[in-house]
Amino acid sequence: MHDIAAPRPLLPSHRNPLKNVSARPRIFVTRKWPGNAVAELESDFEVEVWPEYTRPPIDVLRERAAQCDYIITTIEDPIDRSVFEAGKGVLRGITQAGVGVDNVDRAAADELGIPVTNAPGVLTDATADLAFALMVSAARRIVEGDAYVRAGKWSSWHPSLLLGKALKGATVGVVGLGRIGAAFAERCQGFHMRVLYTSRTEKPGAAAHGWIRADLDTVLKDADFVSLHTPLTEETRHLISSRELALMKPDAILINTARGPVVNTDDLIQSLKQGRPGIAALDVTDPEPLPVDHELLTLPNVLVTPHIGSSDHPSRVAMLEVAIRNLHAIHAGERPPSPVAGV
Ligand code: NAP
């Protein structure tokens, strides 16, 4: 494996000395991943792993697109038109180790015929777990409780200390009943919550669970907890803005593990100041990463985790494995298991 210390110079692939020395196809991996899957690629490919903790800059992505056959990306890498254009005639595929692909210009991939794949399914349970954990943490004020103890404020048991919301019997609204939304709804059902959902299409299995389909406004008005599970698209950008937030119950809890821009952040800040919703529990934010001096973090009724929805060890290993499976399929001239563009 080539864990480089500094970016290699920009060279078109036909002038790339490494490529001339080695006939093996080249792969650029934009992050170090847990597990052995990258190491196992080395028998057949020339593999370079970006050594930094933070993402490679866009000029590095363009350089590697011009030099490499494949790039294994994460949801934070900005794979825009310029990257595809740089890779024209060289790049044979982008395989993303994540399900959301809002960071990828799929129209450019289609136009230039460069396959893009994602990794759906293997992170469903991990992300649903985190959404559920955020919901319980906010409802039962777990993070506040920990801070209270650490601040030396725990002087007595008191009947009114850190009163929270009950889950049993409460109504939860699931916005986007896809893989993760449904897995989240199953967890809620296990806790005897009533499930409402909104989705573009009727979900055939939902009625058998007793989950009720309603329009977005009804879900927002009726739910004690609202959890977002849509992809980020032009249709869902700012799906939750002032008007929608104003429909929520004053003490409702909003959970977002989808994508930050599904919620209008400025509107959310204003609404939270008025206590509607009562609490926002966010794994994803806009912007991301959230600067430490961001106004959201000045509000006491906000709980934030750093986009760790899929971050349990087996899921992260599996995400990379799916990306590599897609890569192998493209390399073999076969249709990849999870194409999202360019195929
Ligand atoms: P999925 O199975 O495709 O589910 C997405 C659901 O959203 C579908 O049911 C879809 O409905 C629905 N939807 C799309 N547009 C909608 C709209 N305008 N209004 C209402 N519903 C809409 O995807 P998934 O695997 O569950 O993943 C969902 C998203 O979660 C990803 O795209 C990603 O952004 C996010 N995610 C975040 C993390 C994290 O770390 N926080 C981890 C994994 C995924 P139809 O079926 O009717 O089209």
Coordinates of C-alpha atoms and ligand atoms in Angstrom, one line a residue:
M1 CA 0.0 0.0 0.0
H2 CA 1.3 3.5 -0.7
D3 CA 0.4 5.6 2.3
I4 CA 1.9 8.7 0.8
A5 CA 3.0 11.7 2.9
A6 CA 2.3 14.3 0.3
P7 CA 0.1 14.5 -2.8
R8 CA 1.8 13.3 -6.0
P9 CA 2.3 15.7 -8.9
L10 CA -0.4 16.1 -11.5
L11 CA 0.3 13.9 -14.4
P12 CA -2.0 12.5 -17.0
S13 CA -2.1 8.8 -16.8
H14 CA -0.1 8.2 -20.0
R15 CA 2.7 10.2 -18.5
N16 CA 2.4 8.8 -15.0
P17 CA 5.7 7.0 -14.3
L18 CA 4.2 4.8 -11.7
K19 CA 1.6 3.6 -14.2
N20 CA 4.4 2.8 -16.7
V21 CA 6.4 0.9 -14.1
S22 CA 3.4 -1.1 -13.0
A23 CA 0.8 -2.5 -15.4
R24 CA -1.6 -2.8 -12.5
P25 CA -4.6 -0.5 -12.5
R26 CA -4.5 2.3 -9.9
I27 CA -6.9 3.0 -7.1
F28 CA -7.0 6.1 -5.0
V29 CA -8.8 5.7 -1.6
T30 CA -9.7 9.0 -0.1
R31 CA -9.5 7.9 3.6
K32 CA -8.0 5.2 5.7
W33 CA -10.7 2.7 6.6
P34 CA -11.0 0.0 9.3
G35 CA -10.6 -3.6 8.2
N36 CA -8.3 -5.3 5.7
A37 CA -10.2 -4.8 2.5
V38 CA -7.8 -2.2 1.1
A39 CA -4.7 -4.3 1.8
E40 CA -6.3 -7.2 0.0
L41 CA -6.6 -5.1 -3.2
E42 CA -2.9 -4.8 -3.4
S43 CA -2.3 -8.1 -5.1
D44 CA -4.1 -6.8 -8.2
F45 CA -4.0 -3.1 -8.0
E46 CA -1.7 -0.2 -7.3
V47 CA -3.3 1.3 -4.2
E48 CA -2.8 4.7 -2.8
V49 CA -4.5 5.8 0.4
W50 CA -4.9 9.4 1.3
P51 CA -2.9 9.6 4.6
E52 CA -4.6 12.7 6.2
Y53 CA -7.4 12.7 8.7
T54 CA -9.3 15.3 6.7
R55 CA -10.5 14.9 3.1
P56 CA -8.2 15.4 0.1
P57 CA -8.5 18.9 -1.4
I58 CA -10.4 19.2 -4.7
D59 CA -7.2 19.7 -6.7
V60 CA -5.9 16.4 -5.4
L61 CA -9.1 14.7 -6.4
R62 CA -8.8 16.1 -9.9
E63 CA -5.1 15.0 -10.0
R64 CA -6.0 11.5 -9.0
A65 CA -8.9 11.3 -11.3
A66 CA -6.5 12.1 -14.2
Q67 CA -4.1 9.4 -13.0
C68 CA -6.2 6.6 -11.5
D69 CA -8.6 3.9 -12.8
Y70 CA -10.8 4.0 -9.7
I71 CA -11.4 6.3 -6.7
I72 CA -13.0 5.0 -3.6
T73 CA -14.8 8.0 -2.0
T74 CA -16.6 9.0 1.1
I75 CA -19.7 11.1 1.4
E76 CA -17.5 14.2 2.3
D77 CA -15.5 14.2 -1.0
P78 CA -16.8 16.8 -3.4
I79 CA -16.9 14.8 -6.6
D80 CA -18.1 17.5 -8.9
R81 CA -18.0 18.0 -12.7
S82 CA -14.4 19.1 -12.6
V83 CA -13.3 15.7 -11.1
F84 CA -15.1 13.8 -13.8
E85 CA -13.7 16.0 -16.5
A86 CA -10.2 15.6 -15.2
G87 CA -10.7 11.8 -15.3
K88 CA -12.1 11.7 -18.8
G89 CA -10.5 8.8 -20.7
V90 CA -8.7 7.5 -17.6
L91 CA -11.1 7.2 -14.7
R92 CA -13.1 4.0 -14.9
G93 CA -15.3 4.3 -11.8
I94 CA -16.0 6.1 -8.6
T95 CA -17.2 3.7 -5.9
Q96 CA -18.5 5.5 -2.8
A97 CA -18.4 3.7 0.5
G98 CA -21.7 5.3 1.7
V99 CA -25.3 5.3 0.7
G100 CA -26.0 9.1 0.2
V101 CA -24.5 10.4 -3.0
D102 CA -25.4 14.1 -2.8
N103 CA -21.7 14.9 -2.9
V104 CA -21.4 13.5 -6.4
D105 CA -22.4 15.3 -9.7
R106 CA -24.3 12.4 -11.1
A107 CA -25.4 14.3 -14.2
A108 CA -21.7 14.8 -15.1
A109 CA -21.0 11.1 -14.5
D110 CA -23.9 10.1 -16.8
E111 CA -22.7 12.6 -19.4
L112 CA -19.1 11.3 -19.4
G113 CA -20.1 7.7 -18.9
I114 CA -18.1 7.2 -15.7
P115 CA -19.8 4.7 -13.4
V116 CA -20.6 5.7 -9.9
T117 CA -21.8 3.3 -7.2
N118 CA -22.8 3.6 -3.6
A119 CA -23.1 1.2 -0.6
P120 CA -26.7 0.8 0.5
G121 CA -28.1 -1.5 3.1
V122 CA -25.0 -2.4 5.1
L123 CA -25.3 0.8 7.3
T124 CA -29.1 0.7 7.7
D125 CA -29.1 -0.7 11.2
A126 CA -26.2 1.4 12.5
T127 CA -27.9 4.6 11.3
A128 CA -31.3 3.6 12.6
D129 CA -29.6 2.8 16.0
L130 CA -28.1 6.3 16.1
A131 CA -31.3 8.0 15.2
F132 CA -33.0 6.0 18.0
A133 CA -30.2 6.8 20.4
L134 CA -30.5 10.5 19.6
M135 CA -34.2 10.4 20.2
V136 CA -33.9 8.7 23.6
S137 CA -31.0 10.9 24.6
A138 CA -33.0 14.0 23.8
A139 CA -36.2 12.6 25.4
R140 CA -34.5 11.5 28.6
R141 CA -32.0 14.4 28.7
I142 CA -29.0 12.1 28.9
V143 CA -26.3 14.5 27.7
E144 CA -27.7 17.2 30.0
G145 CA -27.7 14.7 32.9
D146 CA -24.0 13.8 32.3
A147 CA -23.0 17.5 32.1
Y148 CA -25.0 18.2 35.3
V149 CA -23.1 15.5 37.2
R150 CA -19.7 16.6 35.9
A151 CA -20.5 20.2 36.8
G152 CA -20.9 19.1 40.5
K153 CA -24.6 20.1 40.5
W154 CA -25.9 16.6 41.8
S155 CA -26.8 17.6 45.3
S156 CA -30.0 15.6 45.8
W157 CA -32.6 13.2 44.3
H158 CA -35.5 15.5 43.3
P159 CA -38.9 14.6 41.8
S160 CA -38.6 17.3 39.1
L161 CA -34.9 16.8 38.2
L162 CA -34.4 16.7 34.4
L163 CA -38.0 15.7 33.6
G164 CA -38.2 14.2 30.1
K165 CA -40.6 12.8 27.6
A166 CA -41.9 9.2 27.6
L167 CA -41.6 7.0 24.5
K168 CA -44.3 4.5 25.2
G169 CA -47.6 5.6 23.6
A170 CA -46.0 8.6 22.0
T171 CA -46.3 9.3 18.2
V172 CA -43.2 9.2 16.1
G173 CA -43.2 10.7 12.6
V174 CA -40.8 9.1 10.1
V175 CA -40.1 11.4 7.1
G176 CA -38.8 9.1 4.3
L177 CA -39.7 5.4 5.0
G178 CA -36.9 3.8 3.1
R179 CA -34.3 1.3 4.4
I180 CA -33.2 3.5 7.4
G181 CA -36.6 5.0 8.0
A182 CA -38.2 1.6 8.2
A183 CA -35.4 0.2 10.5
F184 CA -36.0 3.2 12.7
A185 CA -39.7 2.7 12.7
E186 CA -39.2 -1.0 13.7
R187 CA -37.2 0.2 16.7
C188 CA -39.9 2.6 17.7
Q189 CA -42.6 -0.1 17.3
G190 CA -40.5 -2.2 19.7
F191 CA -40.9 0.6 22.3
H192 CA -44.7 0.7 21.8
M193 CA -44.8 4.0 19.9
R194 CA -47.4 4.9 17.3
V195 CA -45.7 5.3 13.9
L196 CA -46.8 7.8 11.3
Y197 CA -44.8 8.1 8.1
T198 CA -44.5 10.2 5.0
S199 CA -42.9 9.0 1.8
R200 CA -43.4 9.7 -1.9
T201 CA -44.8 6.3 -2.5
E202 CA -46.9 4.0 -0.4
K203 CA -44.8 1.3 1.4
P204 CA -46.6 -2.0 1.0
G205 CA -45.2 -3.6 4.2
A206 CA -46.0 -0.6 6.4
A207 CA -49.7 -1.3 7.0
A208 CA -48.9 -4.8 8.3
H209 CA -46.8 -3.1 11.0
G210 CA -49.6 -0.7 11.8
W211 CA -47.6 2.2 10.5
I212 CA -49.9 4.9 9.1
R213 CA -49.1 7.0 6.0
A214 CA -49.9 10.7 6.2
D215 CA -48.8 13.9 4.4
L216 CA -45.9 15.8 5.8
D217 CA -48.0 18.5 7.5
T218 CA -50.1 15.9 9.4
V219 CA -47.0 14.1 10.5
L220 CA -45.4 17.3 11.8
K221 CA -48.6 18.4 13.6
D222 CA -49.3 15.0 15.2
A223 CA -45.9 13.7 16.1
D224 CA -44.1 14.0 19.4
F225 CA -40.9 13.0 17.7
V226 CA -40.1 13.6 14.0
S227 CA -37.1 11.7 12.5
L228 CA -35.8 12.6 9.0
H229 CA -34.6 9.8 6.7
T230 CA -34.8 11.2 3.1
P231 CA -31.8 11.5 0.8
L232 CA -30.7 15.1 0.1
T233 CA -32.1 16.0 -3.3
E234 CA -33.3 19.2 -4.9
E235 CA -36.8 18.1 -3.7
T236 CA -35.7 17.6 -0.1
R237 CA -33.3 20.6 0.3
H238 CA -34.9 22.7 3.1
L239 CA -37.9 20.3 3.2
I240 CA -38.1 21.4 6.9
S241 CA -38.1 25.2 7.0
S242 CA -40.0 27.9 9.1
R243 CA -43.5 26.9 7.9
E244 CA -42.9 23.2 8.7
L245 CA -41.2 23.8 12.0
A246 CA -44.1 26.0 13.1
L247 CA -46.4 23.1 12.6
M248 CA -44.6 21.0 15.1
K249 CA -45.8 20.6 18.7
P250 CA -44.0 23.0 21.1
D251 CA -42.3 20.2 23.0
A252 CA -41.6 18.0 20.0
I253 CA -38.2 16.6 19.3
L254 CA -36.7 16.7 15.8
I255 CA -34.1 14.1 14.9
N256 CA -32.0 14.5 11.8
T257 CA -29.7 11.7 10.6
A258 CA -30.4 12.3 6.9
R259 CA -28.5 15.3 5.6
G260 CA -28.0 18.8 7.2
P261 CA -29.5 20.8 4.3
V262 CA -32.8 18.8 4.5
V263 CA -33.4 21.3 7.3
N264 CA -33.0 25.1 6.9
T265 CA -30.5 25.8 9.6
D266 CA -31.3 29.6 10.1
D267 CA -35.0 28.7 10.3
L268 CA -34.3 25.9 12.8
I269 CA -32.3 28.3 15.0
Q270 CA -35.2 30.8 15.1
S271 CA -37.7 28.1 15.8
L272 CA -35.7 26.5 18.6
K273 CA -35.4 29.9 20.2
Q274 CA -39.2 29.9 20.4
G275 CA -39.2 26.3 21.6
R276 CA -40.8 24.7 18.6
P277 CA -39.5 22.1 18.3
G278 CA -38.5 21.7 21.9
I279 CA -35.3 20.0 21.0
A280 CA -33.3 19.2 17.9
A281 CA -31.0 16.2 18.0
L282 CA -28.8 16.3 14.9
D283 CA -26.2 13.9 13.5
V284 CA -26.0 16.0 10.4
T285 CA -25.8 19.8 10.1
D286 CA -25.5 22.5 7.5
P287 CA -22.7 23.5 7.4
E288 CA -20.6 20.4 8.1
P289 CA -18.4 20.2 10.1
L290 CA -20.2 22.6 12.4
P291 CA -17.8 25.3 13.6
V292 CA -17.6 25.4 17.3
D293 CA -18.7 29.0 17.4
H294 CA -21.8 28.3 15.3
E295 CA -25.1 29.8 16.7
L296 CA -26.7 26.3 16.9
L297 CA -24.2 25.4 19.6
T298 CA -25.2 28.4 21.7
L299 CA -28.7 26.9 22.1
P300 CA -29.4 24.7 25.1
N301 CA -32.0 22.7 23.3
V302 CA -29.7 21.2 20.6
L303 CA -27.8 18.0 20.7
V304 CA -25.2 17.4 18.0
T305 CA -23.1 14.4 17.0
P306 CA -20.5 14.6 14.2
H307 CA -22.1 12.6 11.4
I308 CA -21.5 9.2 13.0
G309 CA -24.7 7.5 11.9
S310 CA -23.0 4.6 10.2
S311 CA -20.1 4.5 12.6
D312 CA -20.2 1.1 14.2
H313 CA -17.2 -1.0 13.4
P314 CA -18.9 -3.8 11.3
S315 CA -20.8 -1.3 9.3
R316 CA -17.8 0.7 8.4
V317 CA -15.9 -2.4 7.3
A318 CA -18.9 -3.6 5.3
M319 CA -19.3 -0.2 3.6
L320 CA -15.8 -0.4 2.2
E321 CA -16.3 -4.0 1.2
V322 CA -19.4 -3.0 -0.8
A323 CA -17.5 -0.3 -2.5
I324 CA -14.8 -2.8 -3.4
R325 CA -17.3 -5.3 -4.7
N326 CA -18.6 -2.6 -7.0
L327 CA -15.1 -1.8 -8.1
H328 CA -14.4 -5.4 -9.0
A329 CA -17.6 -5.7 -11.0
I330 CA -16.8 -2.6 -13.0
H331 CA -13.3 -3.8 -13.5
A332 CA -14.6 -7.1 -14.8
G333 CA -16.9 -5.3 -17.2
E334 CA -20.0 -6.4 -15.3
R335 CA -22.9 -4.3 -14.1
P336 CA -21.9 -3.2 -10.5
P337 CA -24.3 -4.3 -7.7
S338 CA -25.3 -0.8 -6.7
P339 CA -24.9 1.7 -9.5
V340 CA -26.2 5.3 -9.0
A341 CA -24.9 7.0 -12.2
G342 CA -22.9 6.6 -15.3
V343 CA -23.9 3.0 -16.0
Ligands
NAP1 P1 -33.6 4.9 0.9 O1 -33.8 3.4 1.2 O2 -33.5 5.3 -0.6 O3 -34.7 5.7 1.6 C1 -35.0 7.1 1.3 C2 -36.5 7.3 1.5 O4 -36.7 8.7 1.4 C3 -37.3 6.6 0.4 O5 -38.3 5.9 1.1 C4 -37.9 7.7 -0.4 O6 -39.2 7.5 -0.8 C5 -37.9 8.9 0.7 N1 -38.0 10.2 0.0 C6 -37.3 10.7 -1.0 N2 -37.6 11.9 -1.3 C7 -38.7 12.2 -0.4 C8 -39.5 13.3 -0.2 N3 -39.4 14.4 -1.0 N4 -40.4 13.3 0.7 C9 -40.6 12.2 1.5 N5 -39.8 11.1 1.4 C10 -38.9 11.1 0.4 O7 -32.2 5.4 1.6 P2 -31.6 5.0 3.0 O8 -30.6 3.9 2.8 O9 -32.7 4.8 4.0 O10 -30.8 6.3 3.3 C11 -31.5 7.5 3.5 C12 -30.5 8.7 3.6 O11 -30.0 8.6 5.0 C13 -29.3 8.6 2.7 O12 -29.6 9.1 1.4 C14 -28.3 9.5 3.5 O13 -28.4 10.9 3.1 C15 -28.7 9.4 4.9 N6 -27.8 8.6 5.7 C16 -27.1 9.2 6.8 C17 -26.2 8.6 7.5 C18 -25.5 9.2 8.7 O14 -24.4 8.9 9.0 N7 -26.2 10.1 9.4 C19 -25.9 7.2 7.2 C20 -26.6 6.6 6.2 C21 -27.5 7.3 5.4 P3 -39.6 6.7 -2.1 O15 -39.2 5.3 -1.7 O16 -41.1 6.8 -2.2 O17 -38.8 7.3 -3.2

